[in-house]
Amino acid sequence: MKSPYRLSSALRPTGLLLTSALSLALLAATPAQAAPPTDAQVDKLMQTMNYERMKREIVQQMNGSAQGMAEAMAGNKLSPAQRQSLQRSMDKIMARADQLLAWENVAPIYHKVYRDTFQANEVQAMIDFYGTPEGRSILEKMPKAMGQTMQEMQPLMKKMFEQIQQDLQKDIRQITDEAPPAPPAPPVPVSVPEPPPVIVNQGQ
């Protein structure tokens, strides 16, 4: 009959194998730490999403806003020649904006934001999706959908702000009417002047 010590010693290799197998299983079941996307992945995603087209749309929106601002500031005071000069100035401003938004200038910003926000597999999933015909079609239609959404929401937003204004006016009236009256000011102390001293003329 083997002693307990010898039996335990005989089982040691099997125990080590079981422990190793269990450790490997746990490591396999533990998800790997999520890795941030690389700069090349972000570059690829922006290329797939057609950043240049998005940039042109941004500059066009800026141009429209700037044109409206210039018209409001100048009014009807400009002659045709002056308006042409103003347009040349606007073209230069928009050219600078276009250059400022060039990918080589904004790439560090996108790299940081996407590293801080997304995982590498998520960025790859976006690359795969926007590279499909359906993904490209969605990208093409999204600006139109957003613009139409804002246009359709304008009556609702107008109604909402009107209701907010009415509620605020009502609450302000209630607050001012229910406020307790201010306490009366304390009476101002009245000082009584002392009578002048009586001077006795001893020479009389």
CSV table of N, CA and C in Angstrom, one decimal, residues 17-105:
chain,number,residue,atom,x,y,z
A,17,LEU,N,-0.7,19.7,-14.8
A,17,LEU,CA,-1.3,19.8,-16.1
A,17,LEU,C,-2.7,20.4,-16.1
A,18,LEU,N,-3.5,20.0,-15.0
A,18,LEU,CA,-4.8,20.5,-14.9
A,18,LEU,C,-4.8,22.0,-14.6
A,19,THR,N,-3.9,22.4,-13.7
A,19,THR,CA,-3.7,23.9,-13.4
A,19,THR,C,-3.4,24.7,-14.6
A,20,SER,N,-2.4,24.2,-15.4
A,20,SER,CA,-2.0,24.9,-16.6
A,20,SER,C,-3.1,25.0,-17.6
A,21,ALA,N,-3.9,23.9,-17.8
A,21,ALA,CA,-5.0,23.9,-18.7
A,21,ALA,C,-6.1,24.9,-18.3
A,22,LEU,N,-6.3,24.9,-17.0
A,22,LEU,CA,-7.3,25.8,-16.5
A,22,LEU,C,-6.9,27.3,-16.7
A,23,SER,N,-5.6,27.6,-16.4
A,23,SER,CA,-5.1,28.9,-16.6
A,23,SER,C,-5.2,29.3,-18.1
A,24,LEU,N,-4.9,28.4,-19.0
A,24,LEU,CA,-5.0,28.7,-20.4
A,24,LEU,C,-6.4,29.0,-20.8
A,25,ALA,N,-7.3,28.2,-20.2
A,25,ALA,CA,-8.7,28.4,-20.5
A,25,ALA,C,-9.2,29.7,-20.1
A,26,LEU,N,-8.8,30.1,-18.9
A,26,LEU,CA,-9.2,31.4,-18.3
A,26,LEU,C,-8.7,32.6,-19.2
A,27,LEU,N,-7.4,32.4,-19.6
A,27,LEU,CA,-6.8,33.5,-20.4
A,27,LEU,C,-7.5,33.6,-21.8
A,28,ALA,N,-7.9,32.4,-22.3
A,28,ALA,CA,-8.7,32.4,-23.6
A,28,ALA,C,-10.0,33.0,-23.4
A,29,ALA,N,-10.7,32.8,-22.2
A,29,ALA,CA,-12.0,33.4,-22.0
A,29,ALA,C,-12.0,34.8,-21.7
A,30,THR,N,-10.8,35.4,-21.2
A,30,THR,CA,-10.7,36.8,-20.9
A,30,THR,C,-10.5,37.6,-22.2
A,31,PRO,N,-11.4,38.6,-22.4
A,31,PRO,CA,-11.2,39.4,-23.7
A,31,PRO,C,-9.9,40.2,-23.6
A,32,ALA,N,-9.3,40.3,-24.7
A,32,ALA,CA,-8.0,41.1,-24.8
A,32,ALA,C,-8.4,42.5,-24.6
A,33,GLN,N,-7.4,43.2,-24.1
A,33,GLN,CA,-7.6,44.7,-23.9
A,33,GLN,C,-7.8,45.4,-25.2
A,34,ALA,N,-8.9,46.2,-25.3
A,34,ALA,CA,-9.2,46.8,-26.5
A,34,ALA,C,-8.1,47.8,-26.9
A,35,ALA,N,-7.8,47.7,-28.2
A,35,ALA,CA,-6.7,48.5,-28.7
A,35,ALA,C,-7.3,49.8,-29.4
A,36,PRO,N,-6.7,50.9,-29.3
A,36,PRO,CA,-7.2,52.1,-30.0
A,36,PRO,C,-6.8,52.0,-31.5
A,37,PRO,N,-7.5,52.7,-32.3
A,37,PRO,CA,-7.2,52.6,-33.7
A,37,PRO,C,-5.9,53.3,-34.0
A,38,THR,N,-5.3,52.9,-35.1
A,38,THR,CA,-4.0,53.5,-35.5
A,38,THR,C,-4.4,54.7,-36.4
A,39,ASP,N,-3.3,55.5,-36.5
A,39,ASP,CA,-3.5,56.7,-37.4
A,39,ASP,C,-3.9,56.3,-38.8
A,40,ALA,N,-3.3,55.2,-39.3
A,40,ALA,CA,-3.6,54.7,-40.6
A,40,ALA,C,-5.0,54.3,-40.8
A,41,GLN,N,-5.6,53.7,-39.7
A,41,GLN,CA,-7.0,53.3,-39.8
A,41,GLN,C,-7.9,54.6,-39.8
A,42,VAL,N,-7.6,55.6,-39.1
A,42,VAL,CA,-8.4,56.8,-39.1
A,42,VAL,C,-8.3,57.5,-40.5
A,43,ASP,N,-7.1,57.5,-41.0
A,43,ASP,CA,-6.9,58.0,-42.4
A,43,ASP,C,-7.7,57.3,-43.4
A,44,LYS,N,-7.7,55.9,-43.3
A,44,LYS,CA,-8.5,55.1,-44.2
A,44,LYS,C,-10.0,55.4,-44.0
A,45,LEU,N,-10.4,55.5,-42.8
A,45,LEU,CA,-11.9,55.8,-42.6
A,45,LEU,C,-12.3,57.1,-43.2
A,46,MET,N,-11.5,58.2,-43.0
A,46,MET,CA,-11.8,59.5,-43.6
A,46,MET,C,-11.8,59.4,-45.1
A,47,GLN,N,-10.9,58.6,-45.6
A,47,GLN,CA,-10.8,58.5,-47.1
A,47,GLN,C,-12.1,57.8,-47.6
A,48,THR,N,-12.5,56.7,-46.8
A,48,THR,CA,-13.7,56.0,-47.2
A,48,THR,C,-14.9,56.9,-47.1
A,49,MET,N,-15.0,57.7,-46.1
A,49,MET,CA,-16.1,58.6,-45.9
A,49,MET,C,-16.1,59.9,-46.7
A,50,ASN,N,-15.0,60.0,-47.6
A,50,ASN,CA,-14.9,61.1,-48.5
A,50,ASN,C,-14.8,62.4,-47.8
A,51,TYR,N,-13.7,62.5,-47.0
A,51,TYR,CA,-13.5,63.8,-46.2
A,51,TYR,C,-13.5,65.0,-47.1
A,52,GLU,N,-12.9,64.9,-48.3
A,52,GLU,CA,-12.8,66.1,-49.1
A,52,GLU,C,-14.2,66.6,-49.5
A,53,ARG,N,-15.2,65.7,-49.7
A,53,ARG,CA,-16.5,66.1,-50.0
A,53,ARG,C,-17.2,66.8,-48.8
A,54,MET,N,-16.9,66.2,-47.6
A,54,MET,CA,-17.5,66.8,-46.4
A,54,MET,C,-16.8,68.2,-46.2
A,55,LYS,N,-15.6,68.3,-46.5
A,55,LYS,CA,-14.9,69.6,-46.3
A,55,LYS,C,-15.5,70.7,-47.2
A,56,ARG,N,-15.8,70.3,-48.5
A,56,ARG,CA,-16.4,71.2,-49.4
A,56,ARG,C,-17.8,71.7,-48.9
A,57,GLU,N,-18.5,70.8,-48.4
A,57,GLU,CA,-19.9,71.1,-47.8
A,57,GLU,C,-19.7,72.1,-46.7
A,58,ILE,N,-18.8,71.8,-45.8
A,58,ILE,CA,-18.5,72.8,-44.7
A,58,ILE,C,-18.2,74.1,-45.2
A,59,VAL,N,-17.3,74.2,-46.1
A,59,VAL,CA,-16.8,75.5,-46.7
A,59,VAL,C,-18.0,76.2,-47.3
A,60,GLN,N,-18.8,75.5,-48.1
A,60,GLN,CA,-20.0,76.1,-48.7
A,60,GLN,C,-21.0,76.6,-47.7
A,61,GLN,N,-21.2,75.9,-46.6
A,61,GLN,CA,-22.1,76.5,-45.5
A,61,GLN,C,-21.5,77.7,-44.9
A,62,MET,N,-20.2,77.7,-44.7
A,62,MET,CA,-19.5,78.9,-44.1
A,62,MET,C,-19.6,80.0,-45.1
A,63,ASN,N,-19.5,79.8,-46.4
A,63,ASN,CA,-19.6,80.8,-47.4
A,63,ASN,C,-21.0,81.4,-47.4
A,64,GLY,N,-22.0,80.6,-47.3
A,64,GLY,CA,-23.3,81.1,-47.3
A,64,GLY,C,-23.6,82.0,-46.1
A,65,SER,N,-23.1,81.6,-44.9
A,65,SER,CA,-23.3,82.4,-43.7
A,65,SER,C,-22.5,83.7,-43.8
A,66,ALA,N,-21.3,83.6,-44.3
A,66,ALA,CA,-20.4,84.8,-44.4
A,66,ALA,C,-21.1,85.8,-45.4
A,67,GLN,N,-21.6,85.2,-46.5
A,67,GLN,CA,-22.3,86.1,-47.5
A,67,GLN,C,-23.5,86.9,-46.9
A,68,GLY,N,-24.3,86.1,-46.1
A,68,GLY,CA,-25.4,86.8,-45.4
A,68,GLY,C,-24.9,87.8,-44.5
A,69,MET,N,-23.8,87.6,-43.7
A,69,MET,CA,-23.3,88.5,-42.8
A,69,MET,C,-22.8,89.8,-43.5
A,70,ALA,N,-22.1,89.6,-44.6
A,70,ALA,CA,-21.6,90.7,-45.4
A,70,ALA,C,-22.7,91.6,-45.9
A,71,GLU,N,-23.7,90.9,-46.4
A,71,GLU,CA,-24.9,91.7,-47.0
A,71,GLU,C,-25.6,92.5,-45.9
A,72,ALA,N,-25.7,91.9,-44.7
A,72,ALA,CA,-26.3,92.6,-43.6
A,72,ALA,C,-25.5,93.8,-43.2
A,73,MET,N,-24.2,93.6,-43.2
A,73,MET,CA,-23.3,94.7,-42.7
A,73,MET,C,-23.2,95.8,-43.8
A,74,ALA,N,-23.2,95.5,-45.0
A,74,ALA,CA,-23.1,96.5,-46.1
A,74,ALA,C,-24.4,97.1,-46.5
A,75,GLY,N,-25.5,96.3,-46.4
A,75,GLY,CA,-26.8,96.9,-46.7
A,75,GLY,C,-26.8,97.2,-48.2
A,76,ASN,N,-27.5,98.2,-48.6
A,76,ASN,CA,-27.7,98.6,-50.0
A,76,ASN,C,-26.8,99.8,-50.3
A,77,LYS,N,-25.7,99.9,-49.6
A,77,LYS,CA,-24.8,101.1,-49.8
A,77,LYS,C,-23.7,100.8,-50.9
A,78,LEU,N,-23.6,99.6,-51.3
A,78,LEU,CA,-22.4,99.3,-52.2
A,78,LEU,C,-22.8,99.4,-53.7
A,79,SER,N,-21.9,99.9,-54.4
A,79,SER,CA,-22.1,100.0,-55.9
A,79,SER,C,-21.7,98.6,-56.5
A,80,PRO,N,-22.1,98.4,-57.7
A,80,PRO,CA,-21.7,97.1,-58.4
A,80,PRO,C,-20.2,96.8,-58.3
A,81,ALA,N,-19.4,97.9,-58.5
A,81,ALA,CA,-17.9,97.7,-58.4
A,81,ALA,C,-17.5,97.3,-57.0
A,82,GLN,N,-18.1,97.9,-56.0
A,82,GLN,CA,-17.8,97.6,-54.6
A,82,GLN,C,-18.2,96.2,-54.3
A,83,ARG,N,-19.4,95.8,-54.8
A,83,ARG,CA,-19.8,94.4,-54.5
A,83,ARG,C,-18.9,93.4,-55.1
A,84,GLN,N,-18.3,93.7,-56.3
A,84,GLN,CA,-17.3,92.8,-56.9
A,84,GLN,C,-16.1,92.7,-56.0
A,85,SER,N,-15.7,93.8,-55.5
A,85,SER,CA,-14.5,93.9,-54.6
A,85,SER,C,-14.8,93.1,-53.3
A,86,LEU,N,-16.0,93.2,-52.8
A,86,LEU,CA,-16.4,92.4,-51.6
A,86,LEU,C,-16.4,90.9,-51.9
A,87,GLN,N,-16.9,90.6,-53.1
A,87,GLN,CA,-16.9,89.2,-53.5
A,87,GLN,C,-15.5,88.6,-53.6
A,88,ARG,N,-14.6,89.4,-54.2
A,88,ARG,CA,-13.2,88.9,-54.2
A,88,ARG,C,-12.6,88.7,-52.9
A,89,SER,N,-12.9,89.6,-51.9
A,89,SER,CA,-12.5,89.4,-50.6
A,89,SER,C,-13.1,88.2,-49.9
A,90,MET,N,-14.4,87.9,-50.2
A,90,MET,CA,-15.0,86.7,-49.7
A,90,MET,C,-14.3,85.4,-50.3
A,91,ASP,N,-14.0,85.5,-51.5
A,91,ASP,CA,-13.3,84.3,-52.2
A,91,ASP,C,-12.0,84.0,-51.5
A,92,LYS,N,-11.3,85.1,-51.2
A,92,LYS,CA,-10.0,84.9,-50.5
A,92,LYS,C,-10.2,84.3,-49.1
A,93,ILE,N,-11.2,84.8,-48.4
A,93,ILE,CA,-11.5,84.2,-47.1
A,93,ILE,C,-11.9,82.8,-47.1
A,94,MET,N,-12.7,82.4,-48.1
A,94,MET,CA,-13.1,81.0,-48.2
A,94,MET,C,-11.9,80.1,-48.7
A,95,ALA,N,-11.0,80.7,-49.5
A,95,ALA,CA,-9.8,79.9,-49.9
A,95,ALA,C,-9.0,79.6,-48.7
A,96,ARG,N,-8.8,80.6,-47.8
A,96,ARG,CA,-8.1,80.3,-46.5
A,96,ARG,C,-8.8,79.3,-45.7
A,97,ALA,N,-10.1,79.4,-45.6
A,97,ALA,CA,-10.8,78.4,-44.8
A,97,ALA,C,-10.6,77.0,-45.4
A,98,ASP,N,-10.7,76.9,-46.7
A,98,ASP,CA,-10.5,75.6,-47.4
A,98,ASP,C,-9.1,75.0,-47.1
A,99,GLN,N,-8.1,75.9,-47.1
A,99,GLN,CA,-6.7,75.5,-46.8
A,99,GLN,C,-6.6,75.1,-45.3
A,100,LEU,N,-7.2,75.8,-44.5
A,100,LEU,CA,-7.2,75.5,-43.0
A,100,LEU,C,-7.8,74.1,-42.7
A,101,LEU,N,-8.8,73.8,-43.4
A,101,LEU,CA,-9.5,72.5,-43.2
A,101,LEU,C,-8.9,71.3,-44.0
A,102,ALA,N,-7.8,71.6,-44.7
A,102,ALA,CA,-7.1,70.5,-45.4
A,102,ALA,C,-6.8,69.4,-44.5
A,103,TRP,N,-6.8,68.1,-45.0
A,103,TRP,CA,-6.6,67.0,-44.2
A,103,TRP,C,-5.3,67.0,-43.4
A,104,GLU,N,-4.2,67.4,-44.0
A,104,GLU,CA,-3.0,67.4,-43.3
A,104,GLU,C,-3.0,68.4,-42.1
A,105,ASN,N,-3.9,69.3,-42.1
A,105,ASN,CA,-4.0,70.2,-40.9
A,105,ASN,C,-4.9,69.7,-39.8
